[in-house]
PDB file of N, CA and C in Angstrom:
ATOM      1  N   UNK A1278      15.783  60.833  71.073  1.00 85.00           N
ATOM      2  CA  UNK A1278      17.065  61.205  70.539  1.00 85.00           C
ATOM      3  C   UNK A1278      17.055  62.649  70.038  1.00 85.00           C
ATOM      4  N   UNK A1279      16.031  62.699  69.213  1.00 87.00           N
ATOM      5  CA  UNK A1279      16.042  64.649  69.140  1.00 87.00           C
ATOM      6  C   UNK A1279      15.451  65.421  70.035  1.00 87.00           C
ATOM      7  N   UNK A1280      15.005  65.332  71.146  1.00 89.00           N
ATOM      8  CA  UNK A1280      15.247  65.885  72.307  1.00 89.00           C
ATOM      9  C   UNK A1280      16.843  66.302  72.678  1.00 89.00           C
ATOM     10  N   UNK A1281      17.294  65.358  72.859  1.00 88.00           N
ATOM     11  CA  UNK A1281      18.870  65.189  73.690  1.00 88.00           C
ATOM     12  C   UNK A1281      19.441  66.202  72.818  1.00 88.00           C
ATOM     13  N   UNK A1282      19.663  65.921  71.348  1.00 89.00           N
ATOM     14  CA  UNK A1282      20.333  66.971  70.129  1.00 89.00           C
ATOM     15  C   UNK A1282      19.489  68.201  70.170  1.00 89.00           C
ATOM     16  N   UNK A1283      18.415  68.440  70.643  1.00 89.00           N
ATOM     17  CA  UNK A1283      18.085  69.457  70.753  1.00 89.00           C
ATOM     18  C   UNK A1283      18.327  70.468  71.753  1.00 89.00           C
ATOM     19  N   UNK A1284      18.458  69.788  72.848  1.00 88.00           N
ATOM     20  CA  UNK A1284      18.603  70.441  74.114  1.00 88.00           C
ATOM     21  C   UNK A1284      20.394  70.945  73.798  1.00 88.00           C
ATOM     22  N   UNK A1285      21.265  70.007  73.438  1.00 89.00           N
ATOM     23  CA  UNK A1285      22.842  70.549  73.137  1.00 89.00           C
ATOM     24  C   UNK A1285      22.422  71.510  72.738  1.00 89.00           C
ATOM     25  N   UNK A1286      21.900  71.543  71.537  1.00 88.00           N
ATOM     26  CA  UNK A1286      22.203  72.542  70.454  1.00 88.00           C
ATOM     27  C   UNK A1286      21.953  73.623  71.385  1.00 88.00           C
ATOM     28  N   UNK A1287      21.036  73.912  72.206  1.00 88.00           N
ATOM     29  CA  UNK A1287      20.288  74.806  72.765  1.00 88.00           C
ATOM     30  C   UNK A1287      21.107  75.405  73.911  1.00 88.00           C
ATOM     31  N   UNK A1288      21.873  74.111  74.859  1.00 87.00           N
ATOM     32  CA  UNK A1288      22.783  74.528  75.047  1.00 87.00           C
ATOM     33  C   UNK A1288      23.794  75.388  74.848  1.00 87.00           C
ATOM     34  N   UNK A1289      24.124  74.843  74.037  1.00 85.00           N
ATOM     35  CA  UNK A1289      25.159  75.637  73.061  1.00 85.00           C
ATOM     36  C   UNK A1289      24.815  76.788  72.931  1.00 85.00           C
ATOM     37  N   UNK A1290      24.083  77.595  72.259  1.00 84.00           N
ATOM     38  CA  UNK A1290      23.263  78.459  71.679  1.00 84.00           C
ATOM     39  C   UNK A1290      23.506  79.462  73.092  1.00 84.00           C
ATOM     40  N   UNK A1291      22.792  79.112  73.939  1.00 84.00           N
ATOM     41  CA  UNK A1291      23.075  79.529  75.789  1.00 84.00           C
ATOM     42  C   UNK A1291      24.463  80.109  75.646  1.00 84.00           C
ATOM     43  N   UNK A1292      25.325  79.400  76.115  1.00 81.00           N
ATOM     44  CA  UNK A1292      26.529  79.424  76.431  1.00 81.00           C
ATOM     45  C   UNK A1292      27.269  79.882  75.467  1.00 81.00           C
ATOM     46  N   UNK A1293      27.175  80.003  74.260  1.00 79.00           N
ATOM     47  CA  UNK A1293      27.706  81.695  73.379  1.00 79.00           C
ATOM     48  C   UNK A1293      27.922  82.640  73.902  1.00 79.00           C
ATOM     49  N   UNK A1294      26.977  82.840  73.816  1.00 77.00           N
ATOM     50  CA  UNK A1294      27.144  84.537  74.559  1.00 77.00           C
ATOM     51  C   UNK A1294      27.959  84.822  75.428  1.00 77.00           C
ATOM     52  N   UNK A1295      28.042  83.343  76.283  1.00 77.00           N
ATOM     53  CA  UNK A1295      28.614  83.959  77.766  1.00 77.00           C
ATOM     54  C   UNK A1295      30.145  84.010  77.661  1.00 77.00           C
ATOM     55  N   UNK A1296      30.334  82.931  76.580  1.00 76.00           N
ATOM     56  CA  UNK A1296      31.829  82.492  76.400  1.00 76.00           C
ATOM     57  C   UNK A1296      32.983  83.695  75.598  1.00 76.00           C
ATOM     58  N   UNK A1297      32.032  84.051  74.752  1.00 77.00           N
ATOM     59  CA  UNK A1297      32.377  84.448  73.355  1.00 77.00           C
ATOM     60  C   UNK A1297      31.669  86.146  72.489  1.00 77.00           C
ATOM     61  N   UNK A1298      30.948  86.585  73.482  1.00 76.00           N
ATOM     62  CA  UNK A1298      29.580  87.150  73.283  1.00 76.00           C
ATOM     63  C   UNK A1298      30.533  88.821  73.607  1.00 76.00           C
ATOM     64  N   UNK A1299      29.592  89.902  73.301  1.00 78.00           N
ATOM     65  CA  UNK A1299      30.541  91.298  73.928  1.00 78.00           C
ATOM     66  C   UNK A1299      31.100  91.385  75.234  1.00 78.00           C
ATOM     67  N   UNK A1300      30.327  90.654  76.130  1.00 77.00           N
ATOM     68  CA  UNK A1300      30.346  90.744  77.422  1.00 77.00           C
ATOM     69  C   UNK A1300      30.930  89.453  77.924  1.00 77.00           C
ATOM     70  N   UNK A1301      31.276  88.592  77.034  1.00 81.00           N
ATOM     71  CA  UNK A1301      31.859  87.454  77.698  1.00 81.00           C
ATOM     72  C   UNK A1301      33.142  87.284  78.504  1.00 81.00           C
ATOM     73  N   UNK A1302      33.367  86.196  79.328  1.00 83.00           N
ATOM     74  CA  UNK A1302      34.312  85.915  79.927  1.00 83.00           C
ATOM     75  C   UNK A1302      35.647  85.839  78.938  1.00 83.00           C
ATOM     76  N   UNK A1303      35.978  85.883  77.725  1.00 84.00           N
ATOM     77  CA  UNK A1303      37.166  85.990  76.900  1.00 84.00           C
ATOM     78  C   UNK A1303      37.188  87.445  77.335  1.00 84.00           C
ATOM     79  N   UNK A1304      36.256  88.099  76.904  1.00 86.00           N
ATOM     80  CA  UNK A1304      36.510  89.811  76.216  1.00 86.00           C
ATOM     81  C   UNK A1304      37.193  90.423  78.322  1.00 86.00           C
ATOM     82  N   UNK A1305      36.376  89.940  79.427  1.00 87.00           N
ATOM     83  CA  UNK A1305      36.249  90.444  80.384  1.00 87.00           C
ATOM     84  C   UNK A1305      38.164  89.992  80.586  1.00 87.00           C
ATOM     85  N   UNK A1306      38.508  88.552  80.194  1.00 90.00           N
ATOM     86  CA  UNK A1306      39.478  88.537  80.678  1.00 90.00           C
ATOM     87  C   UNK A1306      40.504  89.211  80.297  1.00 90.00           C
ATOM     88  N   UNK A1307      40.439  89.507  78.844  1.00 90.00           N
ATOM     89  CA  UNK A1307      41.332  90.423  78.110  1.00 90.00           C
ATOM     90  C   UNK A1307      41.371  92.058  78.914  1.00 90.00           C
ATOM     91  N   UNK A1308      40.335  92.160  79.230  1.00 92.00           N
ATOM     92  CA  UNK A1308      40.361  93.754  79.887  1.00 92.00           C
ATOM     93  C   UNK A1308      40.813  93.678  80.885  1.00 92.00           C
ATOM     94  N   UNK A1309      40.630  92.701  81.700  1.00 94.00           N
ATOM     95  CA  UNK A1309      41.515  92.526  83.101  1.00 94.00           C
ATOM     96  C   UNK A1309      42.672  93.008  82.824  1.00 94.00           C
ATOM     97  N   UNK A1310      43.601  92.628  82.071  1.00 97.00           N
ATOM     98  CA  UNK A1310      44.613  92.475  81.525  1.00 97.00           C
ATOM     99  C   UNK A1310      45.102  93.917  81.236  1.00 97.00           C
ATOM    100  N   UNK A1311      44.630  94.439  80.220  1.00 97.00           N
ATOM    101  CA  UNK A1311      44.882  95.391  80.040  1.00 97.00           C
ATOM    102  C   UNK A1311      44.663  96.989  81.295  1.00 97.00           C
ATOM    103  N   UNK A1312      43.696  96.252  81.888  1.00 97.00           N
ATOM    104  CA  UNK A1312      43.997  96.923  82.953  1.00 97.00           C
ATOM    105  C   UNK A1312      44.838  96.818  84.124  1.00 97.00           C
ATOM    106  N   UNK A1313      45.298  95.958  84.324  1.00 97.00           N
ATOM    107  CA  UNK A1313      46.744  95.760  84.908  1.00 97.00           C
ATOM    108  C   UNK A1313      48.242  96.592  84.220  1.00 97.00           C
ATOM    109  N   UNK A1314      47.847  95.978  83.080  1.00 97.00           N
ATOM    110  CA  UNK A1314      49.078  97.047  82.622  1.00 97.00           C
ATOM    111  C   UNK A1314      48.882  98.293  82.410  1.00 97.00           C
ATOM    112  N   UNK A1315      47.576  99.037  82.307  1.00 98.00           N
ATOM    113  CA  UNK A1315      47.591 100.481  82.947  1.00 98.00           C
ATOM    114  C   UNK A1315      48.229 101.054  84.361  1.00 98.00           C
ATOM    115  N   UNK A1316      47.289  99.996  85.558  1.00 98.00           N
ATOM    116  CA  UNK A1316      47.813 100.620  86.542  1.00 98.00           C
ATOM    117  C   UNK A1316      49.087 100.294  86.648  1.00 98.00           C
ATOM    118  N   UNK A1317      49.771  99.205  86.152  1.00 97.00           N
ATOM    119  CA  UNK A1317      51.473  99.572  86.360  1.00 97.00           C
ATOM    120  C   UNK A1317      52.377 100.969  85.606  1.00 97.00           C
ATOM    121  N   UNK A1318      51.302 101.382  84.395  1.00 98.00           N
ATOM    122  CA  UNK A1318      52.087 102.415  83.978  1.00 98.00           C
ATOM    123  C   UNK A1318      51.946 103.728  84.997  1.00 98.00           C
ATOM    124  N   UNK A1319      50.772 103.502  85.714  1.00 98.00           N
ATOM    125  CA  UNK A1319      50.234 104.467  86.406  1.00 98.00           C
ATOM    126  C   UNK A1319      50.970 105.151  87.053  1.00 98.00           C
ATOM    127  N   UNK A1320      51.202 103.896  87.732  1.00 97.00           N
ATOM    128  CA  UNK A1320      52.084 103.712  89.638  1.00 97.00           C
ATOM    129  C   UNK A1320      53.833 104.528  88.549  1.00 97.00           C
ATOM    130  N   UNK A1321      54.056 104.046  87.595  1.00 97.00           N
ATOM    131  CA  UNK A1321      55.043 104.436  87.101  1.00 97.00           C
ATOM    132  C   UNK A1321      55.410 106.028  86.919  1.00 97.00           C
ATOM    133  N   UNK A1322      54.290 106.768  86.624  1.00 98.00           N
ATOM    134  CA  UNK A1322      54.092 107.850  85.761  1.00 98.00           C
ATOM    135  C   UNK A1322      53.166 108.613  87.091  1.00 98.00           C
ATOM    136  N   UNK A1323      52.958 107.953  88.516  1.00 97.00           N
ATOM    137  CA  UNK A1323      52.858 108.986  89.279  1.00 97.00           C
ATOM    138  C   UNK A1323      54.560 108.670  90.757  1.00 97.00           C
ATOM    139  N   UNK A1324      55.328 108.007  90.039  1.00 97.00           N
ATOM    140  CA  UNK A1324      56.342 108.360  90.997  1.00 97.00           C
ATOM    141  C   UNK A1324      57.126 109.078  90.176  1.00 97.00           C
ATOM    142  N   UNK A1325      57.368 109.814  88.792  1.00 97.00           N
ATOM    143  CA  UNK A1325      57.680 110.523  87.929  1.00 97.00           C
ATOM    144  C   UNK A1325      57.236 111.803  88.389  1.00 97.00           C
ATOM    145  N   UNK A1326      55.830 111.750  88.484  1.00 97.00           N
ATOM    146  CA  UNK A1326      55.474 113.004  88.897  1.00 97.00           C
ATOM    147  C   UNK A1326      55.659 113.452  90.621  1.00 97.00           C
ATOM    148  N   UNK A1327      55.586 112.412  91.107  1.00 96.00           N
ATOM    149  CA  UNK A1327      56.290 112.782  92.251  1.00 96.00           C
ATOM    150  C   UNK A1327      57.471 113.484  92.641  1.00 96.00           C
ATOM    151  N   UNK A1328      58.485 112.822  91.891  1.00 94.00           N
ATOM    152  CA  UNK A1328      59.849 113.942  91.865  1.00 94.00           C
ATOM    153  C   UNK A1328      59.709 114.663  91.110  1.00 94.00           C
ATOM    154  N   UNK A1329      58.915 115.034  89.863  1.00 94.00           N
ATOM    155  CA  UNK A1329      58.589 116.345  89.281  1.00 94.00           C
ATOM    156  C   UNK A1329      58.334 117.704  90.357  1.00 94.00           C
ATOM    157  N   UNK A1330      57.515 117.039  91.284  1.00 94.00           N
ATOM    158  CA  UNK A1330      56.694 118.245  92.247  1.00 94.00           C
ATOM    159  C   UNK A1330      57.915 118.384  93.320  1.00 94.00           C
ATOM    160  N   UNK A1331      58.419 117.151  93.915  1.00 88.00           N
ATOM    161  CA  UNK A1331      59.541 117.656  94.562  1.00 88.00           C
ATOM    162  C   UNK A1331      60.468 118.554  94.104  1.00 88.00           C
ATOM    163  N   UNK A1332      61.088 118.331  92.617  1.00 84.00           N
ATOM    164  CA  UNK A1332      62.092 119.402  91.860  1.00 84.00           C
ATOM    165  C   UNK A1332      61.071 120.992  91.751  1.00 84.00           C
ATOM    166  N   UNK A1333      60.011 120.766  91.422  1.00 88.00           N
ATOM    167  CA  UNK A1333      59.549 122.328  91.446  1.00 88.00           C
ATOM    168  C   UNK A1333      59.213 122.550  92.765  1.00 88.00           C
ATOM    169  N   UNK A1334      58.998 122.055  93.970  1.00 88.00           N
ATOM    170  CA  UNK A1334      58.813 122.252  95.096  1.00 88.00           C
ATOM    171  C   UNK A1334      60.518 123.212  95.453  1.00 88.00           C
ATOM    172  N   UNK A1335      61.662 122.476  95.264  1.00 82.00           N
ATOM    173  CA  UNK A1335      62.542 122.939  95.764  1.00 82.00           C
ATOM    174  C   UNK A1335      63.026 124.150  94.932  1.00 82.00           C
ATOM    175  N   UNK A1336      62.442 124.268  93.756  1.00 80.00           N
ATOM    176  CA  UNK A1336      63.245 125.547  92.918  1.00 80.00           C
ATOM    177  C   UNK A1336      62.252 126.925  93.204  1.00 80.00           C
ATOM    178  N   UNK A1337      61.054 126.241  94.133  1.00 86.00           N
ATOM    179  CA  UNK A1337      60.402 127.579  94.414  1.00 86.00           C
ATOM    180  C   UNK A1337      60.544 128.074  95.852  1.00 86.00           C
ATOM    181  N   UNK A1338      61.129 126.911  96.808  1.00 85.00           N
ATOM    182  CA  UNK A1338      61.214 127.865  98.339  1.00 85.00           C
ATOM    183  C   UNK A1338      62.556 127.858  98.043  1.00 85.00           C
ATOM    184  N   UNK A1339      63.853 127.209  97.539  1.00 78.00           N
ATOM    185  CA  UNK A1339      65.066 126.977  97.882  1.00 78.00           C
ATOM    186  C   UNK A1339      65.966 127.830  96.883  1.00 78.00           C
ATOM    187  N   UNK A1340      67.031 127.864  97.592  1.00 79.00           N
ATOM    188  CA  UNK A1340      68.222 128.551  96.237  1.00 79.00           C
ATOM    189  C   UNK A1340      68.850 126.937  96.231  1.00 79.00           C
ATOM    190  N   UNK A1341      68.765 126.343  96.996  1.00 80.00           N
ATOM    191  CA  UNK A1341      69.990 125.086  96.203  1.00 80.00           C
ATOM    192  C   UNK A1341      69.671 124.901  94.977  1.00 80.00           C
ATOM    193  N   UNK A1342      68.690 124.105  94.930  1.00 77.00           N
ATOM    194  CA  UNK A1342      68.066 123.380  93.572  1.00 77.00           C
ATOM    195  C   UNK A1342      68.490 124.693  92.224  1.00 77.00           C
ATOM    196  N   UNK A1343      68.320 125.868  92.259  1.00 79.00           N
ATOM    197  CA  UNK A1343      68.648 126.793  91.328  1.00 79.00           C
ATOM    198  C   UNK A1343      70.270 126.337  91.109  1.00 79.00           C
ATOM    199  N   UNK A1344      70.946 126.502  92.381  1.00 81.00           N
ATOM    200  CA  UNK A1344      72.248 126.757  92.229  1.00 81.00           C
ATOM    201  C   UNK A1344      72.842 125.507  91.682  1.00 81.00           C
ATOM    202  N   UNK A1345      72.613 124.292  91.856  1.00 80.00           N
ATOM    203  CA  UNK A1345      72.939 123.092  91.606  1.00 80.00           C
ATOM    204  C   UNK A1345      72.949 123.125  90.050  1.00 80.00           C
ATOM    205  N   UNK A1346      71.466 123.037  89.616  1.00 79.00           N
ATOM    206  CA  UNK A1346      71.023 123.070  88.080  1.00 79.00           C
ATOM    207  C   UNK A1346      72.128 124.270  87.212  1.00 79.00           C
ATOM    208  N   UNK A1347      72.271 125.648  87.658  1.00 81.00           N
ATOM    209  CA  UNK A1347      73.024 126.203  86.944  1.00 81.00           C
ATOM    210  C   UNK A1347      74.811 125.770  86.877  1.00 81.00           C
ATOM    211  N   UNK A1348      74.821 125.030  87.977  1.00 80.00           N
ATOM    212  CA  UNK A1348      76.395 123.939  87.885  1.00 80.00           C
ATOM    213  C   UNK A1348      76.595 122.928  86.922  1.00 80.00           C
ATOM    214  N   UNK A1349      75.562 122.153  86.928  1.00 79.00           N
ATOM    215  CA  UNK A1349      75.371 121.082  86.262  1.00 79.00           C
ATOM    216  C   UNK A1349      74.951 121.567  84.665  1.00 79.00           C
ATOM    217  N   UNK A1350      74.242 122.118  84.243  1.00 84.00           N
ATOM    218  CA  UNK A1350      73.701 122.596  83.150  1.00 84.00           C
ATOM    219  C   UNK A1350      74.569 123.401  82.394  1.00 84.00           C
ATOM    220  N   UNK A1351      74.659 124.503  83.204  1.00 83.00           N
ATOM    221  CA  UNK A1351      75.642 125.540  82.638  1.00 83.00           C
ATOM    222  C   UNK A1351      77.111 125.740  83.163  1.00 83.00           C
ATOM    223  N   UNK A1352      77.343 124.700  84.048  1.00 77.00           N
ATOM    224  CA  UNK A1352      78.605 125.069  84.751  1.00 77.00           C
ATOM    225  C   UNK A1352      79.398 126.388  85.092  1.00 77.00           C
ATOM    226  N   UNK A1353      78.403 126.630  85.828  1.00 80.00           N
ATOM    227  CA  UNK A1353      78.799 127.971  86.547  1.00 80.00           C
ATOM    228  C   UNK A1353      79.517 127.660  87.722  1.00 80.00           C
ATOM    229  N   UNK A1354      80.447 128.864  88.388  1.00 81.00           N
ATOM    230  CA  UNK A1354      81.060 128.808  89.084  1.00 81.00           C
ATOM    231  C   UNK A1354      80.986 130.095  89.977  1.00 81.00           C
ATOM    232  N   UNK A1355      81.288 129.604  91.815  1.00 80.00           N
ATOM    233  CA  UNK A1355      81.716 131.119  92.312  1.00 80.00           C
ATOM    234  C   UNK A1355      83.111 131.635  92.150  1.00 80.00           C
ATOM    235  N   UNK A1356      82.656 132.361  92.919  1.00 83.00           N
ATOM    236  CA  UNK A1356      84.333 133.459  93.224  1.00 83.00           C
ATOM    237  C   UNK A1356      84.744 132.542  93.740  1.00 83.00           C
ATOM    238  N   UNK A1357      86.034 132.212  93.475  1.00 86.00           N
ATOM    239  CA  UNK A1357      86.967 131.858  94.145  1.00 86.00           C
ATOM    240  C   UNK A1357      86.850 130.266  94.080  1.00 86.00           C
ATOM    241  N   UNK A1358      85.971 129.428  93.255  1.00 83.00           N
ATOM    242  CA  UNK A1358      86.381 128.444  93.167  1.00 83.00           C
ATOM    243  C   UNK A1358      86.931 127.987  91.890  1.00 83.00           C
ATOM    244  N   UNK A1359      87.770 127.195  92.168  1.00 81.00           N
ATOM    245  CA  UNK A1359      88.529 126.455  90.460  1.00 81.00           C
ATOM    246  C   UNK A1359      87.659 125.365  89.696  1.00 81.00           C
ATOM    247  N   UNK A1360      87.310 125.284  88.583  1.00 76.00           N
ATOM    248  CA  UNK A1360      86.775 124.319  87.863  1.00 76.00           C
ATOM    249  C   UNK A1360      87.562 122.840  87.458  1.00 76.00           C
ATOM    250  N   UNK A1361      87.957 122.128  87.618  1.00 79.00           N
ATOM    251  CA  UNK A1361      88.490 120.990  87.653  1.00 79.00           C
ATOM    252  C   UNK A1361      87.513 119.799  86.396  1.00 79.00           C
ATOM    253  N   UNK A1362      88.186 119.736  85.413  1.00 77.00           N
ATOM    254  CA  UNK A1362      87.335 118.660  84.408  1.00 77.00           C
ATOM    255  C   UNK A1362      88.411 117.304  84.206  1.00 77.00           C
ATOM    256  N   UNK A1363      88.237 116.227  84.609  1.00 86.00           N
ATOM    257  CA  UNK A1363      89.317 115.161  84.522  1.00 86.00           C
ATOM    258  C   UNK A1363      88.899 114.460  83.173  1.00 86.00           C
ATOM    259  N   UNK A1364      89.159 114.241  82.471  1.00 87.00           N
ATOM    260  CA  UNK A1364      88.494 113.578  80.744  1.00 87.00           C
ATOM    261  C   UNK A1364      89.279 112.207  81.056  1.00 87.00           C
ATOM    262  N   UNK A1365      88.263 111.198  81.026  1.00 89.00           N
ATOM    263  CA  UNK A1365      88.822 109.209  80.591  1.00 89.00           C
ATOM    264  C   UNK A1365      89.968 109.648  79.763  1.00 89.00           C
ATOM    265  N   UNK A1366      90.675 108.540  80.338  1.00 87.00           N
ATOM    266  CA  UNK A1366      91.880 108.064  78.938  1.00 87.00           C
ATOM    267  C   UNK A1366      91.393 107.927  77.993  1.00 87.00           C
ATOM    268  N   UNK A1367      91.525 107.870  77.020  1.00 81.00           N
ATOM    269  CA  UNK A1367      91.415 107.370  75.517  1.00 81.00           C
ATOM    270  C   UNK A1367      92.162 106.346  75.673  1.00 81.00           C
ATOM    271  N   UNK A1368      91.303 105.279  75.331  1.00 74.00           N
ATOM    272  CA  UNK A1368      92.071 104.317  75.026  1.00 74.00           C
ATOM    273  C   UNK A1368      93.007 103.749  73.901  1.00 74.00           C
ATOM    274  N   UNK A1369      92.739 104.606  72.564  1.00 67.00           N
ATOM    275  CA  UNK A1369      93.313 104.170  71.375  1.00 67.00           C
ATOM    276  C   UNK A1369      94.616 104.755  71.690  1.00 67.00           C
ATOM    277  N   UNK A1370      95.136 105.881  72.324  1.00 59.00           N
ATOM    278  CA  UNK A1370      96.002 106.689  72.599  1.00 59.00           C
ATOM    279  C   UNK A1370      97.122 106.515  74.077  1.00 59.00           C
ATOM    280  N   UNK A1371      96.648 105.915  74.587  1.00 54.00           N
ATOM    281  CA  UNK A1371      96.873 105.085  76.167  1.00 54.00           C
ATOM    282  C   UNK A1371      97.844 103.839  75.718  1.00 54.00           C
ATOM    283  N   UNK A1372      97.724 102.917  74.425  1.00 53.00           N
ATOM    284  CA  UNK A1372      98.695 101.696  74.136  1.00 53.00           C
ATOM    285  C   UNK A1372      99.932 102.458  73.302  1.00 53.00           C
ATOM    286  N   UNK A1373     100.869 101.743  73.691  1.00 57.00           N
ATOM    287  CA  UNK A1373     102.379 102.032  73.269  1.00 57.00           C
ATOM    288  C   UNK A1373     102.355 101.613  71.297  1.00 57.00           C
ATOM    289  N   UNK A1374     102.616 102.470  70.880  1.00 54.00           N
ATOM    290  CA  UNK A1374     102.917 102.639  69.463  1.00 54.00           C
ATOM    291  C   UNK A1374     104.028 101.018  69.458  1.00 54.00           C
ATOM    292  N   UNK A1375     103.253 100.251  68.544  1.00 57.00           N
ATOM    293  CA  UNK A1375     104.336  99.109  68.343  1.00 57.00           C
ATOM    294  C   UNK A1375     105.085  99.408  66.544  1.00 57.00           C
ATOM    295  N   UNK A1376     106.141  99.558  66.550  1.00 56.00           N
ATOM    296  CA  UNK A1376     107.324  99.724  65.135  1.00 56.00           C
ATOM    297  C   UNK A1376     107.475  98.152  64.591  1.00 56.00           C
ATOM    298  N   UNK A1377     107.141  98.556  62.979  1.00 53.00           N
ATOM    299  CA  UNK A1377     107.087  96.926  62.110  1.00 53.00           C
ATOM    300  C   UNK A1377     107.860  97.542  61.513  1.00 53.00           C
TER     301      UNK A1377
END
């Protein structure tokens, strides 16, 4: 009988480490983990930089990309074209005044 309780215990003792230990299968699975959600930020933060390099790609061989950005940004205009700004209704101002 203390054989058998001995050998558990011993068991046991074994199988610490592996379970529970620095290197164990908890700690390994947790890092899995966390490394998954790195490379999703990754994949995220290199198609970011992807159109980063495309936008400086085009503002260094191209005039569009300049000309666009100073429309949009600064709303510049050429000769000879009209600026056109249409502003939403307001809605508080859009309903008919009701008299009490």
């Amino acid at each position: 009988m203390r054989i058998v309780i001995s050998m558990l215990v011993l068991l046991i003792a074994i199988q610490y480490p592996l379970w529970l230990g620095k290197g164990g299968w908890l700690k390994v699975y947790e890092m899995e983990k966390q490394v998954e959600l790195q490379e999703a930020k990754n994949s995220l933060l290199a198609l970011r930089n992807a159109k980063l390099a495309g936008d400086v790609k085009d503002l260094k061989d191209g005039t569009r990309a300049i000309e666009e950005r100073a429309r949009v940004e600064h709303g510049l205009i050429k000769e000879g074209e009209f600026f056109v700004q249409i502003l939403p209704a307001d809605k508080s101002n859009s309903a008919p005044a009701t008299k009490q």
